[in-house]
Amino acid sequence: MSQLTRSDLGDLNFFRVIVEAGGFRKAADQLDISPSALSRSMRNLEERQGVRLFHRTNRSIKLTSAGQELLQSVIMGFDTIEAGLEALNRYREHPTGLLKINVLSDAARLVLAPILAKYTEKYPEVRLEIAVQDTVIDIVKDGFDAGIRYGDIVPEDMIALRLCKPLNWIMAASPDYLKHAPELEKPDDLHYHKCIGTRMGNGKIYHWELEKGKEKYVLSTDWTMIVNETILSIEIAQRHGGICYNLENRIADQLAEGSLVRVLPEWGSMGEAFYLYYSNRRQLPKALQALLKLIKTYHFQ
């Protein structure tokens, strides 16, 4: 049996990341090395083993039969190694290492922003990397330890942990906009207003869901404008550009200061809570356990 060298171990990990990321360029971004250096490492691995692992084209990669067989062993081996390293945290006073989280912009502001400074103060040996991103991604392929999304868009094969209570969605506009806008007494009247639509992370435009008691209404209209960012919709509404539809907690400050007021305040919609989720192939890392525990102490609504 040939003995593994340091180069073999490093290159085998690169091999795993390339396959999980779906290509050399994405893997290089995750590993913070150049695609050419990564490609060179794979050529060296193939030469040392005397076996071709990839079918390469300009647009994609595909594993050879040998590569497929090696992948299964590599995944099992590194999962075992990572679990062993994570288990060492039991003997440390504080968790260590890099923790990468992919999070929706609303959740970043409402859940993570209030606690990040406290987390780094309590756990200085953990390096945090937070990617704020509303587009739907595969957190495993993109190299993240966990993600935070609304419960209804968490992939079914993930372990999910609820971070807050269901969230209330409301409509709001500036007092000056409402002063000069058409009459607004019922949801149907929204068709005569400047409504700011939202394109979600999956590329679809969200239709406003409204409820009042047992009454339900879904607004699909000719949106005055469509944005894919919460902050922009809020700022447009504050500048009298129309009506926005956002989480109540997200615009709490604007409502308190009066730059925005609720539109049709008896109408709103309770939506999914934020959930933290991670791969079911991994145990919960201690650094992630610590973050989850800290989040729960804040009792986010």
PDB file of C-alpha atoms in Angstrom:
ATOM      1  CA  MET A   1       0.000   0.000   0.000  1.00  0.00           C
ATOM      2  CA  SER A   2       1.416   3.365  -1.032  1.00  0.00           C
ATOM      3  CA  GLN A   3       1.816   5.940   1.726  1.00  0.00           C
ATOM      4  CA  LEU A   4      -0.070   9.217   1.441  1.00  0.00           C
ATOM      5  CA  THR A   5       2.071  12.323   1.179  1.00  0.00           C
ATOM      6  CA  ARG A   6       1.181  15.849   2.230  1.00  0.00           C
ATOM      7  CA  SER A   7       0.700  16.705  -1.448  1.00  0.00           C
ATOM      8  CA  ASP A   8      -1.689  13.765  -1.879  1.00  0.00           C
ATOM      9  CA  LEU A   9      -3.864  14.869   1.050  1.00  0.00           C
ATOM     10  CA  GLY A  10      -4.014  18.448  -0.145  1.00  0.00           C
ATOM     11  CA  ASP A  11      -4.778  17.472  -3.728  1.00  0.00           C
ATOM     12  CA  LEU A  12      -7.418  14.937  -2.685  1.00  0.00           C
ATOM     13  CA  ASN A  13      -9.192  17.681  -0.771  1.00  0.00           C
ATOM     14  CA  PHE A  14      -8.953  19.907  -3.858  1.00  0.00           C
ATOM     15  CA  PHE A  15     -10.398  17.036  -5.903  1.00  0.00           C
ATOM     16  CA  ARG A  16     -13.376  16.785  -3.545  1.00  0.00           C
ATOM     17  CA  VAL A  17     -14.030  20.541  -3.591  1.00  0.00           C
ATOM     18  CA  ILE A  18     -13.900  20.672  -7.399  1.00  0.00           C
ATOM     19  CA  VAL A  19     -16.563  17.983  -7.702  1.00  0.00           C
ATOM     20  CA  GLU A  20     -18.791  19.465  -4.983  1.00  0.00           C
ATOM     21  CA  ALA A  21     -18.480  22.960  -6.478  1.00  0.00           C
ATOM     22  CA  GLY A  22     -19.181  21.694  -9.985  1.00  0.00           C
ATOM     23  CA  GLY A  23     -16.096  23.091 -11.638  1.00  0.00           C
ATOM     24  CA  PHE A  24     -12.548  24.394 -11.314  1.00  0.00           C
ATOM     25  CA  ARG A  25     -13.414  28.100 -11.249  1.00  0.00           C
ATOM     26  CA  LYS A  26     -15.959  27.867  -8.426  1.00  0.00           C
ATOM     27  CA  ALA A  27     -13.688  25.566  -6.473  1.00  0.00           C
ATOM     28  CA  ALA A  28     -10.767  27.952  -6.932  1.00  0.00           C
ATOM     29  CA  ASP A  29     -12.884  30.799  -5.548  1.00  0.00           C
ATOM     30  CA  GLN A  30     -13.758  28.713  -2.488  1.00  0.00           C
ATOM     31  CA  LEU A  31     -10.167  27.661  -1.941  1.00  0.00           C
ATOM     32  CA  ASP A  32      -8.818  31.160  -2.635  1.00  0.00           C
ATOM     33  CA  ILE A  33      -6.333  29.956  -5.244  1.00  0.00           C
ATOM     34  CA  SER A  34      -6.124  30.515  -8.997  1.00  0.00           C
ATOM     35  CA  PRO A  35      -7.926  28.116 -11.390  1.00  0.00           C
ATOM     36  CA  SER A  36      -4.610  27.438 -13.126  1.00  0.00           C
ATOM     37  CA  ALA A  37      -2.954  26.425  -9.837  1.00  0.00           C
ATOM     38  CA  LEU A  38      -5.893  24.163  -9.046  1.00  0.00           C
ATOM     39  CA  SER A  39      -5.765  22.561 -12.492  1.00  0.00           C
ATOM     40  CA  ARG A  40      -2.041  21.998 -12.088  1.00  0.00           C
ATOM     41  CA  SER A  41      -2.625  20.269  -8.726  1.00  0.00           C
ATOM     42  CA  MET A  42      -5.096  17.890 -10.356  1.00  0.00           C
ATOM     43  CA  ARG A  43      -2.705  17.088 -13.197  1.00  0.00           C
ATOM     44  CA  ASN A  44       0.004  16.348 -10.632  1.00  0.00           C
ATOM     45  CA  LEU A  45      -2.392  14.076  -8.696  1.00  0.00           C
ATOM     46  CA  GLU A  46      -3.295  12.195 -11.860  1.00  0.00           C
ATOM     47  CA  GLU A  47       0.366  11.820 -12.821  1.00  0.00           C
ATOM     48  CA  ARG A  48       1.348  10.546  -9.381  1.00  0.00           C
ATOM     49  CA  GLN A  49      -1.490   8.005  -9.370  1.00  0.00           C
ATOM     50  CA  GLY A  50      -1.116   7.101 -13.010  1.00  0.00           C
ATOM     51  CA  VAL A  51      -4.906   7.378 -13.535  1.00  0.00           C
ATOM     52  CA  ARG A  52      -7.048   9.956 -15.325  1.00  0.00           C
ATOM     53  CA  LEU A  53      -9.705  11.357 -12.977  1.00  0.00           C
ATOM     54  CA  PHE A  54     -11.431  13.997 -15.138  1.00  0.00           C
ATOM     55  CA  HIS A  55     -12.784  14.357 -18.644  1.00  0.00           C
ATOM     56  CA  ARG A  56     -12.124  18.058 -19.248  1.00  0.00           C
ATOM     57  CA  THR A  57     -13.876  20.366 -21.707  1.00  0.00           C
ATOM     58  CA  ASN A  58     -13.943  24.142 -21.969  1.00  0.00           C
ATOM     59  CA  ARG A  59     -17.376  24.306 -20.332  1.00  0.00           C
ATOM     60  CA  SER A  60     -17.593  21.438 -17.880  1.00  0.00           C
ATOM     61  CA  ILE A  61     -15.880  18.629 -16.051  1.00  0.00           C
ATOM     62  CA  LYS A  62     -16.918  15.029 -15.825  1.00  0.00           C
ATOM     63  CA  LEU A  63     -15.410  12.316 -13.701  1.00  0.00           C
ATOM     64  CA  THR A  64     -13.960   9.201 -15.268  1.00  0.00           C
ATOM     65  CA  SER A  65     -14.939   5.825 -13.813  1.00  0.00           C
ATOM     66  CA  ALA A  66     -11.777   5.932 -11.718  1.00  0.00           C
ATOM     67  CA  GLY A  67     -12.634   9.434 -10.566  1.00  0.00           C
ATOM     68  CA  GLN A  68     -16.145   8.358  -9.546  1.00  0.00           C
ATOM     69  CA  GLU A  69     -14.756   5.486  -7.498  1.00  0.00           C
ATOM     70  CA  LEU A  70     -12.132   7.674  -5.845  1.00  0.00           C
ATOM     71  CA  LEU A  71     -14.709  10.359  -5.024  1.00  0.00           C
ATOM     72  CA  GLN A  72     -16.739   8.055  -2.785  1.00  0.00           C
ATOM     73  CA  SER A  73     -13.691   7.119  -0.739  1.00  0.00           C
ATOM     74  CA  VAL A  74     -12.458  10.705  -0.556  1.00  0.00           C
ATOM     75  CA  ILE A  75     -15.819  12.007   0.661  1.00  0.00           C
ATOM     76  CA  MET A  76     -16.057   9.326   3.331  1.00  0.00           C
ATOM     77  CA  GLY A  77     -12.460   9.887   4.379  1.00  0.00           C
ATOM     78  CA  PHE A  78     -12.646  13.664   4.683  1.00  0.00           C
ATOM     79  CA  ASP A  79     -16.049  13.518   6.384  1.00  0.00           C
ATOM     80  CA  THR A  80     -14.444  11.271   8.985  1.00  0.00           C
ATOM     81  CA  ILE A  81     -11.437  13.576   9.333  1.00  0.00           C
ATOM     82  CA  GLU A  82     -13.637  16.670   9.656  1.00  0.00           C
ATOM     83  CA  ALA A  83     -15.812  14.949  12.250  1.00  0.00           C
ATOM     84  CA  GLY A  84     -12.684  14.006  14.178  1.00  0.00           C
ATOM     85  CA  LEU A  85     -11.334  17.546  14.086  1.00  0.00           C
ATOM     86  CA  GLU A  86     -14.710  18.922  15.137  1.00  0.00           C
ATOM     87  CA  ALA A  87     -14.790  16.451  18.039  1.00  0.00           C
ATOM     88  CA  LEU A  88     -11.576  18.017  19.333  1.00  0.00           C
ATOM     89  CA  ASN A  89     -13.577  21.143  20.121  1.00  0.00           C
ATOM     90  CA  ARG A  90     -14.920  19.265  23.155  1.00  0.00           C
ATOM     91  CA  TYR A  91     -11.462  19.629  24.676  1.00  0.00           C
ATOM     92  CA  ARG A  92     -11.176  23.328  23.902  1.00  0.00           C
ATOM     93  CA  GLU A  93     -12.587  26.086  26.031  1.00  0.00           C
ATOM     94  CA  HIS A  94     -13.825  27.926  22.932  1.00  0.00           C
ATOM     95  CA  PRO A  95     -14.593  26.857  19.338  1.00  0.00           C
ATOM     96  CA  THR A  96     -12.063  27.675  16.640  1.00  0.00           C
ATOM     97  CA  GLY A  97     -11.719  27.734  12.870  1.00  0.00           C
ATOM     98  CA  LEU A  98     -13.568  29.309   9.957  1.00  0.00           C
ATOM     99  CA  LEU A  99     -17.368  29.528   9.935  1.00  0.00           C
ATOM    100  CA  LYS A 100     -19.002  30.485   6.622  1.00  0.00           C
ATOM    101  CA  ILE A 101     -22.673  31.489   6.567  1.00  0.00           C
ATOM    102  CA  ASN A 102     -24.812  32.389   3.550  1.00  0.00           C
ATOM    103  CA  VAL A 103     -27.755  34.561   4.572  1.00  0.00           C
ATOM    104  CA  LEU A 104     -30.676  36.493   3.105  1.00  0.00           C
ATOM    105  CA  SER A 105     -30.319  40.273   3.310  1.00  0.00           C
ATOM    106  CA  ASP A 106     -33.361  40.638   5.590  1.00  0.00           C
ATOM    107  CA  ALA A 107     -32.122  37.915   7.927  1.00  0.00           C
ATOM    108  CA  ALA A 108     -28.643  39.438   7.927  1.00  0.00           C
ATOM    109  CA  ARG A 109     -29.991  42.741   9.216  1.00  0.00           C
ATOM    110  CA  LEU A 110     -32.591  41.338  11.591  1.00  0.00           C
ATOM    111  CA  VAL A 111     -30.824  38.271  12.979  1.00  0.00           C
ATOM    112  CA  LEU A 112     -27.072  38.426  12.413  1.00  0.00           C
ATOM    113  CA  ALA A 113     -26.198  42.123  12.521  1.00  0.00           C
ATOM    114  CA  PRO A 114     -27.303  42.600  16.167  1.00  0.00           C
ATOM    115  CA  ILE A 115     -25.083  39.759  17.414  1.00  0.00           C
ATOM    116  CA  LEU A 116     -21.975  39.566  15.228  1.00  0.00           C
ATOM    117  CA  ALA A 117     -19.874  41.898  17.380  1.00  0.00           C
ATOM    118  CA  LYS A 118     -20.926  39.985  20.486  1.00  0.00           C
ATOM    119  CA  TYR A 119     -20.085  36.664  18.825  1.00  0.00           C
ATOM    120  CA  THR A 120     -16.573  37.733  17.847  1.00  0.00           C
ATOM    121  CA  GLU A 121     -16.044  39.089  21.360  1.00  0.00           C
ATOM    122  CA  LYS A 122     -17.080  35.784  22.966  1.00  0.00           C
ATOM    123  CA  TYR A 123     -15.386  33.520  20.413  1.00  0.00           C
ATOM    124  CA  PRO A 124     -12.281  35.358  19.150  1.00  0.00           C
ATOM    125  CA  GLU A 125     -10.726  32.178  17.756  1.00  0.00           C
ATOM    126  CA  VAL A 126     -13.546  31.726  15.217  1.00  0.00           C
ATOM    127  CA  ARG A 127     -13.160  33.523  11.901  1.00  0.00           C
ATOM    128  CA  LEU A 128     -16.541  34.461  10.446  1.00  0.00           C
ATOM    129  CA  GLU A 129     -17.318  34.884   6.765  1.00  0.00           C
ATOM    130  CA  ILE A 130     -20.853  36.128   6.098  1.00  0.00           C
ATOM    131  CA  ALA A 131     -22.169  36.226   2.515  1.00  0.00           C
ATOM    132  CA  VAL A 132     -25.345  38.288   2.180  1.00  0.00           C
ATOM    133  CA  GLN A 133     -27.120  36.885  -0.855  1.00  0.00           C
ATOM    134  CA  ASP A 134     -30.787  36.656  -1.824  1.00  0.00           C
ATOM    135  CA  THR A 135     -30.274  34.370  -4.803  1.00  0.00           C
ATOM    136  CA  VAL A 136     -30.909  30.677  -4.235  1.00  0.00           C
ATOM    137  CA  ILE A 137     -27.673  28.696  -4.005  1.00  0.00           C
ATOM    138  CA  ASP A 138     -26.438  25.267  -2.988  1.00  0.00           C
ATOM    139  CA  ILE A 139     -24.571  26.014   0.248  1.00  0.00           C
ATOM    140  CA  VAL A 140     -22.650  22.725   0.119  1.00  0.00           C
ATOM    141  CA  LYS A 141     -21.374  23.237  -3.439  1.00  0.00           C
ATOM    142  CA  ASP A 142     -20.522  26.858  -2.680  1.00  0.00           C
ATOM    143  CA  GLY A 143     -18.521  25.940   0.406  1.00  0.00           C
ATOM    144  CA  PHE A 144     -20.703  27.288   3.230  1.00  0.00           C
ATOM    145  CA  ASP A 145     -21.164  25.657   6.616  1.00  0.00           C
ATOM    146  CA  ALA A 146     -24.760  26.864   6.890  1.00  0.00           C
ATOM    147  CA  GLY A 147     -27.385  29.150   5.392  1.00  0.00           C
ATOM    148  CA  ILE A 148     -30.260  31.230   6.698  1.00  0.00           C
ATOM    149  CA  ARG A 149     -33.448  31.323   4.644  1.00  0.00           C
ATOM    150  CA  TYR A 150     -37.216  31.431   5.067  1.00  0.00           C
ATOM    151  CA  GLY A 151     -38.488  28.027   6.134  1.00  0.00           C
ATOM    152  CA  ASP A 152     -40.394  27.325   2.947  1.00  0.00           C
ATOM    153  CA  ILE A 153     -37.301  27.579   0.729  1.00  0.00           C
ATOM    154  CA  VAL A 154     -34.922  25.485   2.828  1.00  0.00           C
ATOM    155  CA  PRO A 155     -33.970  22.357   0.807  1.00  0.00           C
ATOM    156  CA  GLU A 156     -35.682  19.223   2.106  1.00  0.00           C
ATOM    157  CA  ASP A 157     -32.439  17.287   2.498  1.00  0.00           C
ATOM    158  CA  MET A 158     -31.056  19.804   5.008  1.00  0.00           C
ATOM    159  CA  ILE A 159     -31.290  19.932   8.785  1.00  0.00           C
ATOM    160  CA  ALA A 160     -33.177  23.125   9.659  1.00  0.00           C
ATOM    161  CA  LEU A 161     -33.456  24.987  12.968  1.00  0.00           C
ATOM    162  CA  ARG A 162     -35.998  27.771  13.456  1.00  0.00           C
ATOM    163  CA  LEU A 163     -34.520  31.075  14.593  1.00  0.00           C
ATOM    164  CA  CYS A 164     -37.619  33.190  15.287  1.00  0.00           C
ATOM    165  CA  LYS A 165     -41.401  33.280  15.287  1.00  0.00           C
ATOM    166  CA  PRO A 166     -43.402  33.632  12.030  1.00  0.00           C
ATOM    167  CA  LEU A 167     -42.797  37.011  10.426  1.00  0.00           C
ATOM    168  CA  ASN A 168     -45.377  39.690   9.665  1.00  0.00           C
ATOM    169  CA  TRP A 169     -45.431  41.261   6.182  1.00  0.00           C
ATOM    170  CA  ILE A 170     -47.030  44.683   5.754  1.00  0.00           C
ATOM    171  CA  MET A 171     -47.368  47.491   3.218  1.00  0.00           C
ATOM    172  CA  ALA A 172     -45.998  50.967   3.826  1.00  0.00           C
ATOM    173  CA  ALA A 173     -45.559  54.304   2.094  1.00  0.00           C
ATOM    174  CA  SER A 174     -44.478  57.817   2.978  1.00  0.00           C
ATOM    175  CA  PRO A 175     -47.100  60.259   4.353  1.00  0.00           C
ATOM    176  CA  ASP A 176     -46.382  62.607   1.455  1.00  0.00           C
ATOM    177  CA  TYR A 177     -47.018  59.882  -1.132  1.00  0.00           C
ATOM    178  CA  LEU A 178     -50.346  58.964   0.464  1.00  0.00           C
ATOM    179  CA  LYS A 179     -51.369  62.608   0.718  1.00  0.00           C
ATOM    180  CA  HIS A 180     -51.230  63.032  -3.060  1.00  0.00           C
ATOM    181  CA  ALA A 181     -52.144  59.487  -4.156  1.00  0.00           C
ATOM    182  CA  PRO A 182     -55.546  58.056  -5.160  1.00  0.00           C
ATOM    183  CA  GLU A 183     -58.021  56.873  -2.538  1.00  0.00           C
ATOM    184  CA  LEU A 184     -56.940  53.729  -0.741  1.00  0.00           C
ATOM    185  CA  GLU A 185     -59.575  51.900   1.293  1.00  0.00           C
ATOM    186  CA  LYS A 186     -59.400  48.280   0.155  1.00  0.00           C
ATOM    187  CA  PRO A 187     -56.847  45.959  -1.529  1.00  0.00           C
ATOM    188  CA  ASP A 188     -58.385  46.411  -4.987  1.00  0.00           C
ATOM    189  CA  ASP A 189     -57.448  50.104  -4.774  1.00  0.00           C
ATOM    190  CA  LEU A 190     -53.777  49.121  -4.893  1.00  0.00           C
ATOM    191  CA  HIS A 191     -54.095  48.681  -8.661  1.00  0.00           C
ATOM    192  CA  TYR A 192     -54.314  52.483  -8.940  1.00  0.00           C
ATOM    193  CA  HIS A 193     -51.136  53.037  -6.914  1.00  0.00           C
ATOM    194  CA  LYS A 194     -47.404  52.878  -7.459  1.00  0.00           C
ATOM    195  CA  CYS A 195     -46.577  49.466  -6.037  1.00  0.00           C
ATOM    196  CA  ILE A 196     -42.941  48.400  -5.763  1.00  0.00           C
ATOM    197  CA  GLY A 197     -42.617  44.757  -6.754  1.00  0.00           C
ATOM    198  CA  THR A 198     -39.904  42.357  -5.621  1.00  0.00           C
ATOM    199  CA  ARG A 199     -38.055  39.771  -7.673  1.00  0.00           C
ATOM    200  CA  MET A 200     -37.105  36.920  -5.366  1.00  0.00           C
ATOM    201  CA  GLY A 201     -33.909  34.922  -5.229  1.00  0.00           C
ATOM    202  CA  ASN A 202     -35.399  32.221  -7.464  1.00  0.00           C
ATOM    203  CA  GLY A 203     -36.085  34.790 -10.182  1.00  0.00           C
ATOM    204  CA  LYS A 204     -39.862  34.972  -9.676  1.00  0.00           C
ATOM    205  CA  ILE A 205     -41.799  38.147  -8.905  1.00  0.00           C
ATOM    206  CA  TYR A 206     -43.512  37.955  -5.541  1.00  0.00           C
ATOM    207  CA  HIS A 207     -47.257  38.591  -5.457  1.00  0.00           C
ATOM    208  CA  TRP A 208     -48.269  40.355  -2.256  1.00  0.00           C
ATOM    209  CA  GLU A 209     -50.225  38.087   0.063  1.00  0.00           C
ATOM    210  CA  LEU A 210     -52.707  39.943   2.267  1.00  0.00           C
ATOM    211  CA  GLU A 211     -55.054  38.739   4.988  1.00  0.00           C
ATOM    212  CA  LYS A 212     -57.663  40.318   7.240  1.00  0.00           C
ATOM    213  CA  GLY A 213     -59.221  37.759   9.526  1.00  0.00           C
ATOM    214  CA  LYS A 214     -60.527  35.027   7.235  1.00  0.00           C
ATOM    215  CA  GLU A 215     -60.356  37.244   4.146  1.00  0.00           C
ATOM    216  CA  LYS A 216     -57.440  36.679   1.793  1.00  0.00           C
ATOM    217  CA  TYR A 217     -56.181  38.708  -1.146  1.00  0.00           C
ATOM    218  CA  VAL A 218     -53.223  38.212  -3.500  1.00  0.00           C
ATOM    219  CA  LEU A 219     -52.044  41.275  -5.398  1.00  0.00           C
ATOM    220  CA  SER A 220     -50.742  40.776  -8.907  1.00  0.00           C
ATOM    221  CA  THR A 221     -50.527  44.097 -10.689  1.00  0.00           C
ATOM    222  CA  ASP A 222     -48.584  46.155 -13.211  1.00  0.00           C
ATOM    223  CA  TRP A 223     -45.749  47.004 -10.837  1.00  0.00           C
ATOM    224  CA  THR A 224     -44.462  50.552 -11.159  1.00  0.00           C
ATOM    225  CA  MET A 225     -40.981  49.173 -10.631  1.00  0.00           C
ATOM    226  CA  ILE A 226     -39.442  45.852  -9.662  1.00  0.00           C
ATOM    227  CA  VAL A 227     -36.408  45.533  -7.394  1.00  0.00           C
ATOM    228  CA  ASN A 228     -34.484  42.594  -5.978  1.00  0.00           C
ATOM    229  CA  GLU A 229     -33.304  44.264  -2.788  1.00  0.00           C
ATOM    230  CA  THR A 230     -35.241  45.143   0.344  1.00  0.00           C
ATOM    231  CA  ILE A 231     -33.183  48.213   1.191  1.00  0.00           C
ATOM    232  CA  LEU A 232     -33.861  49.759  -2.204  1.00  0.00           C
ATOM    233  CA  SER A 233     -37.632  49.238  -1.941  1.00  0.00           C
ATOM    234  CA  ILE A 234     -37.642  50.884   1.495  1.00  0.00           C
ATOM    235  CA  GLU A 235     -35.603  53.869   0.332  1.00  0.00           C
ATOM    236  CA  ILE A 236     -37.804  54.370  -2.729  1.00  0.00           C
ATOM    237  CA  ALA A 237     -40.904  54.339  -0.525  1.00  0.00           C
ATOM    238  CA  GLN A 238     -39.314  56.804   1.913  1.00  0.00           C
ATOM    239  CA  ARG A 239     -38.692  59.143  -1.015  1.00  0.00           C
ATOM    240  CA  HIS A 240     -42.391  59.073  -1.929  1.00  0.00           C
ATOM    241  CA  GLY A 241     -41.878  56.661  -4.856  1.00  0.00           C
ATOM    242  CA  GLY A 242     -44.710  54.279  -4.003  1.00  0.00           C
ATOM    243  CA  ILE A 243     -45.846  51.503  -1.688  1.00  0.00           C
ATOM    244  CA  CYS A 244     -43.432  48.823  -0.513  1.00  0.00           C
ATOM    245  CA  TYR A 245     -44.197  45.399   0.951  1.00  0.00           C
ATOM    246  CA  ASN A 246     -41.755  44.330   3.634  1.00  0.00           C
ATOM    247  CA  LEU A 247     -41.314  42.600   6.943  1.00  0.00           C
ATOM    248  CA  GLU A 248     -42.745  44.764   9.714  1.00  0.00           C
ATOM    249  CA  ASN A 249     -39.562  44.353  11.763  1.00  0.00           C
ATOM    250  CA  ARG A 250     -37.493  45.420   8.769  1.00  0.00           C
ATOM    251  CA  ILE A 251     -39.128  48.861   8.660  1.00  0.00           C
ATOM    252  CA  ALA A 252     -39.745  49.298  12.390  1.00  0.00           C
ATOM    253  CA  ASP A 253     -37.403  52.297  12.613  1.00  0.00           C
ATOM    254  CA  GLN A 254     -39.009  54.032   9.634  1.00  0.00           C
ATOM    255  CA  LEU A 255     -42.471  53.481  11.097  1.00  0.00           C
ATOM    256  CA  ALA A 256     -41.363  54.803  14.485  1.00  0.00           C
ATOM    257  CA  GLU A 257     -39.833  57.967  13.035  1.00  0.00           C
ATOM    258  CA  GLY A 258     -42.773  58.540  10.686  1.00  0.00           C
ATOM    259  CA  SER A 259     -40.922  58.441   7.364  1.00  0.00           C
ATOM    260  CA  LEU A 260     -43.181  55.480   6.509  1.00  0.00           C
ATOM    261  CA  VAL A 261     -46.703  54.655   7.645  1.00  0.00           C
ATOM    262  CA  ARG A 262     -48.669  51.452   7.249  1.00  0.00           C
ATOM    263  CA  VAL A 263     -50.947  51.160   4.257  1.00  0.00           C
ATOM    264  CA  LEU A 264     -54.264  49.390   4.867  1.00  0.00           C
ATOM    265  CA  PRO A 265     -53.071  48.555   8.410  1.00  0.00           C
ATOM    266  CA  GLU A 266     -55.769  45.943   8.940  1.00  0.00           C
ATOM    267  CA  TRP A 267     -54.272  43.928   6.063  1.00  0.00           C
ATOM    268  CA  GLY A 268     -51.026  41.972   6.369  1.00  0.00           C
ATOM    269  CA  SER A 269     -49.677  38.465   6.154  1.00  0.00           C
ATOM    270  CA  MET A 270     -47.876  36.144   8.542  1.00  0.00           C
ATOM    271  CA  GLY A 271     -45.063  34.382   6.727  1.00  0.00           C
ATOM    272  CA  GLU A 272     -42.401  31.771   7.334  1.00  0.00           C
ATOM    273  CA  ALA A 273     -39.810  32.274  10.050  1.00  0.00           C
ATOM    274  CA  PHE A 274     -36.075  32.391   9.393  1.00  0.00           C
ATOM    275  CA  TYR A 275     -34.335  29.030   9.634  1.00  0.00           C
ATOM    276  CA  LEU A 276     -30.672  28.179   9.917  1.00  0.00           C
ATOM    277  CA  TYR A 277     -29.888  25.066   7.896  1.00  0.00           C
ATOM    278  CA  TYR A 278     -26.903  22.855   7.142  1.00  0.00           C
ATOM    279  CA  SER A 279     -26.061  19.587   5.429  1.00  0.00           C
ATOM    280  CA  ASN A 280     -27.426  16.406   6.979  1.00  0.00           C
ATOM    281  CA  ARG A 281     -24.039  14.817   6.263  1.00  0.00           C
ATOM    282  CA  ARG A 282     -22.409  16.895   8.972  1.00  0.00           C
ATOM    283  CA  GLN A 283     -22.771  17.157  12.691  1.00  0.00           C
ATOM    284  CA  LEU A 284     -23.395  20.676  13.931  1.00  0.00           C
ATOM    285  CA  PRO A 285     -19.953  22.327  14.291  1.00  0.00           C
ATOM    286  CA  LYS A 286     -19.262  23.793  17.701  1.00  0.00           C
ATOM    287  CA  ALA A 287     -18.727  27.263  16.218  1.00  0.00           C
ATOM    288  CA  LEU A 288     -22.165  26.995  14.609  1.00  0.00           C
ATOM    289  CA  GLN A 289     -23.694  25.700  17.844  1.00  0.00           C
ATOM    290  CA  ALA A 290     -22.331  28.772  19.605  1.00  0.00           C
ATOM    291  CA  LEU A 291     -23.818  31.090  16.982  1.00  0.00           C
ATOM    292  CA  LEU A 292     -27.196  29.393  17.199  1.00  0.00           C
ATOM    293  CA  LYS A 293     -27.184  29.621  20.998  1.00  0.00           C
ATOM    294  CA  LEU A 294     -26.382  33.323  20.843  1.00  0.00           C
ATOM    295  CA  ILE A 295     -29.119  33.971  18.270  1.00  0.00           C
ATOM    296  CA  LYS A 296     -31.683  32.268  20.496  1.00  0.00           C
ATOM    297  CA  THR A 297     -30.796  34.478  23.471  1.00  0.00           C
ATOM    298  CA  TYR A 298     -32.001  37.496  21.495  1.00  0.00           C
ATOM    299  CA  HIS A 299     -35.547  36.105  21.044  1.00  0.00           C
ATOM    300  CA  PHE A 300     -35.984  37.500  17.534  1.00  0.00           C
ATOM    301  CA  GLN A 301     -39.634  38.027  16.649  1.00  0.00           C
TER     302      GLN A 301
END
